[in-house]
Amino acid sequence: MANPAHFALIKQGVSSWNHWRDDHRGRAMDLSGADLGGICLCGAQLDNANLQQAIVKDACLRGADLTNANLCGINFSNADLSYANLNAAE
């Protein structure tokens, strides 16, 4: 289950999320099971995040950093992953 504070922050937008991530680099991000469908996550720093079973249907992840992210069980239907970094993602 997603950390409620992380989920609330990502819903505020990529700028807020990335700024917070820059200040909290060592923290584990838990968005597991979160419904991120239809949200614009273009350029989001989601590296090392737990996104297991998250819903990203119709989301824009263009240019997002998903390096080392846990992507198990995600439904990427109609999601835009153009230019996303998926290196070492599970």
Coordinates of C-alpha atoms in Angstrom, one line a residue:
M1 CA 0.0 0.0 0.0
A2 CA 1.3 3.4 -1.0
N3 CA 2.6 5.8 1.6
P4 CA -0.2 8.3 2.0
A5 CA 2.3 11.3 2.2
H6 CA 4.1 10.1 -1.0
F7 CA 0.8 9.7 -2.8
A8 CA -0.4 13.1 -1.8
L9 CA 2.8 14.7 -2.9
I10 CA 2.9 13.0 -6.4
K11 CA -0.7 14.3 -6.9
Q12 CA 0.6 17.9 -6.4
G13 CA 2.5 17.6 -9.6
V14 CA 6.0 16.7 -10.9
S15 CA 7.6 19.9 -9.9
S16 CA 6.7 19.5 -6.3
W17 CA 7.6 15.8 -6.4
N18 CA 11.0 16.3 -8.0
H19 CA 11.9 19.1 -5.6
W20 CA 11.0 17.0 -2.6
R21 CA 13.0 14.0 -4.1
D22 CA 16.0 16.2 -4.5
D23 CA 15.9 17.0 -0.8
H24 CA 15.2 13.4 0.3
R25 CA 17.5 11.3 -2.0
G26 CA 18.1 8.5 0.5
R27 CA 14.4 7.8 1.3
A28 CA 12.5 4.9 -0.1
M29 CA 9.5 6.0 -2.1
D30 CA 6.4 3.8 -1.8
L31 CA 3.7 4.3 -4.4
S32 CA 2.7 0.6 -4.5
G33 CA -0.9 0.1 -5.4
A34 CA -1.4 3.8 -6.0
D35 CA -3.9 4.9 -8.7
L36 CA -1.8 7.2 -10.9
G37 CA -3.9 6.7 -13.9
G38 CA -4.3 9.7 -16.2
I39 CA -1.8 11.8 -14.2
C40 CA 1.0 13.7 -16.0
L41 CA 4.3 12.3 -14.6
C42 CA 6.4 13.6 -17.4
G43 CA 10.0 13.9 -16.1
A44 CA 9.2 12.6 -12.7
Q45 CA 12.1 11.3 -10.6
L46 CA 10.7 7.8 -9.8
D47 CA 14.1 6.1 -9.5
N48 CA 14.3 3.4 -6.8
A49 CA 10.5 3.9 -6.1
N50 CA 8.2 1.0 -5.3
L51 CA 5.5 1.1 -7.9
Q52 CA 4.4 -2.5 -7.5
Q53 CA 0.8 -3.0 -8.6
A54 CA 0.3 0.8 -9.2
I55 CA -2.2 1.8 -11.8
V56 CA -0.6 4.0 -14.5
K57 CA -3.2 3.4 -17.2
D58 CA -3.4 6.5 -19.5
A59 CA -0.6 8.2 -17.5
C60 CA 2.1 10.3 -19.2
L61 CA 5.6 9.1 -18.0
R62 CA 7.4 10.7 -20.9
G63 CA 11.0 11.3 -19.8
A64 CA 10.4 9.9 -16.3
D65 CA 13.3 8.3 -14.5
L66 CA 12.3 4.8 -13.5
T67 CA 15.8 3.5 -12.9
N68 CA 15.8 0.6 -10.4
A69 CA 12.0 1.0 -9.8
N70 CA 9.9 -1.9 -8.8
L71 CA 7.3 -2.1 -11.7
C72 CA 6.0 -5.6 -11.0
G73 CA 2.3 -6.0 -11.8
I74 CA 1.8 -2.5 -13.3
N75 CA -0.8 -2.0 -16.0
F76 CA 0.8 0.3 -18.6
S77 CA -2.2 0.4 -20.9
N78 CA -2.1 3.5 -23.0
A79 CA 0.7 5.0 -20.9
D80 CA 3.3 7.2 -22.6
L81 CA 6.7 5.9 -21.7
S82 CA 8.6 7.8 -24.5
Y83 CA 12.1 8.6 -23.5
A84 CA 11.6 7.1 -20.0
N85 CA 14.7 5.7 -18.3
L86 CA 13.8 2.0 -17.4
N87 CA 17.4 0.9 -16.7
A88 CA 17.5 -1.9 -14.1
A89 CA 13.7 -1.6 -13.5
E90 CA 12.1 -4.8 -12.3

